[in-house]
Coordinates of C-alpha atoms in Angstrom, one line a residue:
X1 CA -2.1 -11.3 7.2
X2 CA -5.5 -10.1 6.1
X3 CA -8.2 -12.7 5.4
X4 CA -11.2 -11.6 3.5
X5 CA -14.4 -13.6 4.0
X6 CA -17.2 -13.7 1.5
X7 CA -20.2 -15.9 0.8
X8 CA -24.0 -16.0 0.4
X9 CA -26.5 -15.5 3.2
X10 CA -25.9 -17.6 6.3
X11 CA -23.0 -19.7 5.0
X12 CA -21.2 -18.9 8.3
X13 CA -19.1 -15.8 7.5
X14 CA -19.7 -14.2 10.9
X15 CA -18.8 -17.5 12.6
X16 CA -15.5 -17.6 10.7
X17 CA -14.9 -14.0 11.8
X18 CA -15.6 -14.9 15.5
X19 CA -13.2 -17.9 15.3
X20 CA -10.5 -15.7 13.8
X21 CA -11.1 -13.1 16.6
X22 CA -10.5 -15.8 19.1
X23 CA -7.1 -16.3 17.3
X24 CA -6.3 -12.6 17.9
X25 CA -7.4 -11.4 14.5
X26 CA -8.9 -7.9 14.4
X27 CA -12.3 -7.8 12.7
X28 CA -13.1 -5.1 10.2
X29 CA -16.7 -5.2 8.8
X30 CA -17.4 -3.2 5.7
X31 CA -21.0 -3.1 6.9
X32 CA -19.9 -1.5 10.1
X33 CA -18.2 1.2 8.1
X34 CA -21.4 1.9 6.3
X35 CA -23.3 1.8 9.6
X36 CA -21.1 4.6 10.8
X37 CA -22.1 6.7 7.8
X38 CA -25.8 5.9 8.3
X39 CA -25.5 7.1 11.9
X40 CA -23.9 10.3 10.7
X41 CA -26.8 10.9 8.4
X42 CA -29.2 10.1 11.3
X43 CA -31.1 7.5 9.2
X44 CA -32.6 4.3 10.5
X45 CA -30.3 1.4 10.2
X46 CA -32.0 -1.2 8.0
X47 CA -30.6 -3.7 5.4
X48 CA -32.1 -1.6 2.6
X49 CA -30.5 1.6 4.0
X50 CA -27.1 0.0 4.3
X51 CA -27.3 -1.2 0.7
X52 CA -28.4 2.3 -0.4
X53 CA -25.7 4.2 1.5
X54 CA -23.0 1.7 0.5
X55 CA -23.9 2.3 -3.1
X56 CA -23.8 6.0 -2.6
X57 CA -20.4 5.9 -1.0
X58 CA -19.0 3.9 -3.9
X59 CA -20.6 6.3 -6.4
X60 CA -19.3 9.4 -4.6
X61 CA -15.8 8.2 -3.7
X62 CA -15.0 5.3 -5.9
X63 CA -16.1 1.6 -6.0
X64 CA -13.2 0.6 -3.7
X65 CA -13.8 3.2 -1.0
X66 CA -14.8 0.7 1.7
X67 CA -11.6 -1.3 1.2
X68 CA -9.6 1.9 1.3
X69 CA -11.2 2.9 4.6
X70 CA -10.7 -0.7 6.0
X71 CA -7.0 -0.6 5.1
X72 CA -6.5 2.6 7.0
X73 CA -7.3 0.6 10.1
X74 CA -4.5 -2.0 9.5
X75 CA -1.5 -1.8 11.7
X76 CA 1.9 -3.4 11.0
X77 CA 2.4 -6.8 12.7
X78 CA -1.3 -7.6 13.3
X79 CA -3.7 -10.0 11.6
X80 CA -7.1 -8.9 10.3
X81 CA -10.3 -10.5 9.0
X82 CA -12.4 -8.3 6.6
X83 CA -16.1 -9.2 6.2
X84 CA -19.0 -7.9 4.2
X85 CA -16.9 -7.4 1.0
X86 CA -19.5 -7.0 -1.7
X87 CA -17.9 -5.2 -4.6
X88 CA -15.3 -6.5 -7.1
X89 CA -13.3 -3.3 -7.0
X90 CA -12.9 -3.8 -3.3
X91 CA -11.4 -7.2 -3.9
X92 CA -9.2 -5.9 -6.8
X93 CA -7.6 -3.3 -4.4
X94 CA -7.1 -5.8 -1.6
X95 CA -5.6 -8.4 -3.9
X96 CA -2.9 -6.0 -4.9
X97 CA -1.5 -6.8 -1.4
X98 CA 0.7 -9.9 -1.0
X99 CA -0.7 -10.4 2.6
X100 CA -4.4 -10.7 1.5
X101 CA -6.4 -13.9 0.9
X102 CA -10.1 -14.0 0.0
X103 CA -12.0 -17.0 1.3
X104 CA -15.5 -18.0 0.2
X105 CA -17.6 -19.8 2.8
X106 CA -20.2 -22.2 1.3
X107 CA -23.1 -24.1 2.7
X108 CA -26.0 -26.1 1.1
X109 CA -29.1 -24.0 0.5
X110 CA -31.3 -26.0 2.9
X111 CA -28.8 -25.6 5.7
X112 CA -28.6 -21.8 5.0
X113 CA -32.3 -21.4 5.0
X114 CA -32.6 -23.4 8.3
X115 CA -30.0 -21.1 9.9
X116 CA -31.9 -18.0 8.7
X117 CA -35.2 -19.3 10.2
X118 CA -33.5 -20.1 13.5
X119 CA -31.9 -16.7 13.9
X120 CA -35.4 -15.2 13.2
X121 CA -34.4 -11.6 12.2
X122 CA -37.3 -9.4 11.1
X123 CA -35.9 -8.5 7.7
X124 CA -34.6 -12.0 6.8
X125 CA -36.2 -14.0 4.0
X126 CA -38.5 -16.8 5.2
X127 CA -38.6 -19.0 2.1
X128 CA -36.1 -20.3 -0.4
X129 CA -37.7 -18.1 -3.0
X130 CA -37.3 -15.0 -0.8
X131 CA -33.7 -16.0 -0.1
X132 CA -32.8 -16.2 -3.8
X133 CA -34.5 -12.9 -4.4
X134 CA -32.5 -11.2 -1.7
X135 CA -29.3 -12.6 -3.1
X136 CA -30.3 -11.5 -6.6
X137 CA -30.7 -7.9 -5.2
X138 CA -27.1 -8.0 -3.9
X139 CA -25.7 -9.3 -7.3
X140 CA -25.8 -6.3 -9.5
X141 CA -23.6 -5.7 -12.6
X142 CA -23.5 -2.0 -11.9
X143 CA -20.0 -0.8 -11.0
X144 CA -20.9 0.9 -7.8
X145 CA -23.5 -1.5 -6.4
X146 CA -23.2 -4.8 -4.5
X147 CA -21.7 -7.5 -6.7
X148 CA -21.8 -10.5 -4.4
X149 CA -21.9 -13.0 -7.4
X150 CA -18.7 -11.5 -8.8
X151 CA -16.9 -11.2 -5.4
X152 CA -17.5 -14.9 -4.6
X153 CA -15.9 -15.9 -7.9
X154 CA -12.8 -14.0 -7.0
X155 CA -12.1 -16.1 -3.9
X156 CA -8.9 -18.0 -3.8
X157 CA -10.1 -20.5 -1.2
X158 CA -13.5 -22.2 -0.9
X159 CA -14.3 -23.4 2.6
X160 CA -17.3 -25.7 3.2
X161 CA -19.4 -25.1 6.3
X162 CA -22.0 -27.8 6.6
X163 CA -21.1 -29.3 9.9
X164 CA -20.4 -28.1 13.5
X165 CA -18.5 -25.0 14.6
X166 CA -15.7 -27.2 15.9
X167 CA -15.2 -28.7 12.5
X168 CA -15.2 -25.2 11.0
X169 CA -12.7 -24.1 13.6
X170 CA -10.3 -26.9 12.7
X171 CA -10.4 -25.9 9.1
X172 CA -9.7 -22.3 9.9
X173 CA -6.8 -23.1 12.2
X174 CA -5.3 -25.3 9.5
X175 CA -5.7 -22.6 6.9
X176 CA -4.0 -20.0 9.1
X177 CA -1.2 -22.3 9.8
X178 CA -0.7 -23.1 6.1
X179 CA -0.7 -19.4 5.1
X180 CA 1.1 -17.9 8.2
X181 CA 4.4 -17.7 6.4
X182 CA 3.0 -17.1 2.9
X183 CA 0.9 -14.0 3.5
X184 CA 3.2 -11.1 4.2
X185 CA 4.3 -8.0 2.4
X186 CA 7.4 -8.5 0.4
X187 CA 10.8 -7.1 1.6
X188 CA 12.5 -4.7 -0.8
X189 CA 15.7 -5.9 -2.4
X190 CA 18.9 -4.1 -1.3
X191 CA 18.9 -1.6 -4.2
X192 CA 15.3 -0.6 -3.5
X193 CA 16.0 -0.5 0.2
X194 CA 18.9 1.9 -0.1
X195 CA 17.2 4.0 -2.8
X196 CA 14.2 4.4 -0.4
X197 CA 16.6 5.8 2.2
X198 CA 18.1 8.2 -0.4
X199 CA 14.6 9.4 -1.2
X200 CA 14.2 10.2 2.5
X201 CA 17.6 11.9 2.6
X202 CA 16.7 14.2 -0.2
X203 CA 13.8 15.7 1.9
X204 CA 16.5 17.5 3.9
X205 CA 17.5 19.4 0.8
X206 CA 17.8 23.2 1.3
X207 CA 18.1 24.0 -2.4
X208 CA 15.4 25.8 -4.4
X209 CA 16.0 23.4 -7.3
X210 CA 14.8 19.8 -7.4
X211 CA 15.5 17.9 -4.2
X212 CA 18.2 15.2 -4.6
X213 CA 19.6 12.6 -2.3
X214 CA 22.7 10.4 -2.3
X215 CA 23.8 7.4 -0.2
X216 CA 27.3 5.8 -0.1
X217 CA 27.2 2.1 0.8
X218 CA 29.8 -0.6 1.1
X219 CA 29.1 -4.2 2.1
X220 CA 25.5 -3.3 2.7
X221 CA 26.5 -0.7 5.3
X222 CA 25.8 3.0 4.9
X223 CA 29.0 5.1 4.9
X224 CA 27.5 8.6 4.4
X225 CA 24.6 10.5 3.1
X226 CA 24.2 13.7 1.2
X227 CA 21.5 16.1 -0.1
X228 CA 21.8 19.2 -2.3
X229 CA 22.1 22.6 -0.5
X230 CA 24.4 25.3 0.7
X231 CA 27.9 24.5 2.2
X232 CA 28.2 24.1 5.9
X233 CA 27.6 27.4 7.8
X234 CA 26.4 29.2 4.7
X235 CA 22.9 30.7 4.5
X236 CA 20.5 28.2 3.0
X237 CA 19.3 28.5 -0.6
X238 CA 15.7 28.3 0.6
X239 CA 16.4 31.4 2.8
X240 CA 17.9 33.4 0.0
X241 CA 21.5 32.2 0.3
X242 CA 22.1 31.4 -3.4
X243 CA 21.7 34.4 -5.7
X244 CA 21.5 32.3 -8.8
X245 CA 18.7 30.1 -7.6
X246 CA 16.8 33.2 -6.4
X247 CA 17.2 34.9 -9.8
X248 CA 16.1 31.8 -11.6
X249 CA 12.9 31.5 -9.6
X250 CA 12.2 35.2 -10.1
X251 CA 12.4 34.6 -13.9
X252 CA 15.6 36.7 -14.3
X253 CA 17.7 33.7 -15.4
X254 CA 17.0 30.5 -17.4
X255 CA 17.8 27.1 -16.1
X256 CA 21.3 25.9 -17.2
X257 CA 22.7 29.5 -17.5
X258 CA 25.5 30.2 -15.1
X259 CA 26.5 33.9 -15.4
X260 CA 25.8 33.8 -11.6
X261 CA 27.6 31.0 -9.7
X262 CA 25.5 28.5 -7.8
X263 CA 26.8 28.1 -4.3
X264 CA 24.8 24.9 -3.6
X265 CA 26.6 21.5 -3.4
X266 CA 25.1 18.5 -5.1
X267 CA 24.0 15.5 -3.1
X268 CA 26.8 13.4 -4.5
X269 CA 29.4 16.0 -3.6
X270 CA 28.1 16.2 0.0
X271 CA 28.0 12.5 0.4
X272 CA 31.6 12.1 -0.7
X273 CA 32.7 15.2 1.3
X274 CA 31.1 13.9 4.4
X275 CA 32.8 10.6 4.1
X276 CA 36.2 12.4 3.7
X277 CA 35.3 14.7 6.7
X278 CA 34.8 11.6 8.9
X279 CA 37.8 9.7 7.5
X280 CA 35.8 7.0 5.7
X281 CA 37.2 5.5 2.6
X282 CA 34.9 5.5 -0.5
X283 CA 37.0 3.0 -2.4
X284 CA 34.8 0.2 -3.9
X285 CA 31.6 1.8 -2.5
X286 CA 28.3 2.0 -4.2
X287 CA 26.5 5.4 -4.5
X288 CA 22.7 5.5 -4.6
X289 CA 21.5 8.8 -6.2
X290 CA 18.0 9.9 -6.9
X291 CA 19.2 11.5 -10.2
X292 CA 22.0 10.5 -12.5
X293 CA 25.1 12.6 -11.7
X294 CA 26.1 15.8 -13.5
X295 CA 29.6 16.0 -15.0
X296 CA 31.2 17.6 -11.9
X297 CA 29.7 14.9 -9.6
X298 CA 30.6 12.1 -12.1
X299 CA 34.3 13.2 -12.0
X300 CA 34.2 13.1 -8.2
X301 CA 32.6 9.7 -8.2
X302 CA 35.2 8.3 -10.5
X303 CA 38.2 9.8 -8.6
X304 CA 36.7 8.7 -5.2
X305 CA 37.1 5.1 -6.3
X306 CA 33.4 4.4 -6.3
X307 CA 32.7 1.2 -8.3
X308 CA 28.9 1.4 -8.9
X309 CA 26.2 4.0 -9.4
X310 CA 22.6 3.1 -8.7
X311 CA 20.1 5.8 -9.9
X312 CA 16.4 6.4 -10.2
X313 CA 15.8 9.3 -12.5
X314 CA 17.8 10.8 -15.5
X315 CA 19.5 14.2 -15.1
X316 CA 18.6 16.4 -18.1
X317 CA 22.3 16.5 -19.0
X318 CA 23.6 13.1 -20.3
X319 CA 27.3 14.2 -20.1
X320 CA 27.8 13.0 -16.6
X321 CA 26.4 9.6 -17.5
X322 CA 28.6 9.5 -20.6
X323 CA 31.7 10.2 -18.5
X324 CA 30.8 7.4 -16.1
X325 CA 30.4 5.0 -19.0
X326 CA 33.9 6.0 -20.4
X327 CA 35.3 5.1 -17.0
X328 CA 33.6 1.7 -17.3
X329 CA 31.5 2.5 -14.3
X330 CA 28.7 0.0 -13.4
X331 CA 25.5 2.0 -13.7
X332 CA 22.1 0.5 -12.7
X333 CA 18.8 2.3 -13.0
X334 CA 15.9 1.2 -10.9
X335 CA 12.3 2.4 -10.8

C-alpha cells in the first residue's frame, strides 16, 4: 500500500511518517526530491528555494513530476508513505492507483502554533498571522505551484492529531489494519492475463511485418505459444529470409499483393503446429491472439477443434473473422 500524508503546518505529518516507518513503511518525501535538485543546482536549501525549485520542476516536466519520481522508487511487495504532497496533479496521478490512500492530518490552530514555537526553526512563523500568511503562499491556484488547499480537500481520510503520539499511533495502526487487504493493485482477469502473455510472446517475432502472438489455453493451462516468423531452420525474415517481405519494405511491392510467396508462418499456425509437434490436443482449447486471424489461420483454428478465440486488435481483412462466425465460433475482443 501507499499512504499519502497531507495537512497544514505542524499538524503532525512527519510524526505520522515516523510511526509508519516504525511499521516498516518506506518514507518518500517529495520535499527531499526537490532538495536533491537544489543540491544539483548548488543553491542554498531554504523553504523559499524549495518552493521555487518545486514550481520550476512542475513547469518544466509537468505538474505531477514529483509523484512520477516518487513512484519510480516503489518496489513490489513493500509499503510506502509519501509526504510533502502539495499539488493536485500529484494526487490525481497517485489516485489512479488502487493501492493509494491520501490522509489529511488535522490539528487545532492553537496547538499547531504551539508546536511551531517549540521546534523553533529560524524560518518558521512566530504568530498566528504569520502562520496563515505562510499557508496562503502555499495555496496557489496556478497549475504548477503549490496547492495545499486543493490537496487537503482531495484526502479520503481525515485523521485528528490533538493529543499524544501514543494516541496518534493507535489511530494509524488501526487504519493500516483496516486497509491492509483493501489497498492493493488489482489482479487481471484470466483473459487479460493470457493476452498479456501473448503480447510478450509476440516480441519473439522474426517477421518484418507487424509482430503477432498467439497462445493456446485449456482449463487455464497454457498448451503452446506461437509468434509469426520463418519456419523452423529457415533463415529469419528479419535477416532477409523472406523475399516478399524484403521487397515490400523496399517499396517494390504493396501490402496484400502476393506475386511473391511469403515464407513466414502466422502466430496461430505456429501455436497449433507446436501443439501437434508435442502431441498436445487442441480440442476445446481457447486461442488468444493479438490480431484477429486471417482466412488461412481461421480455417486451421476451426479444424483444430478450438472452441473460442480471444483477440485484441482487428486484422485488416475481415474474411477470417467472418469464417469463424460461420463456424459459430465464440469470439471475444478485449482491450
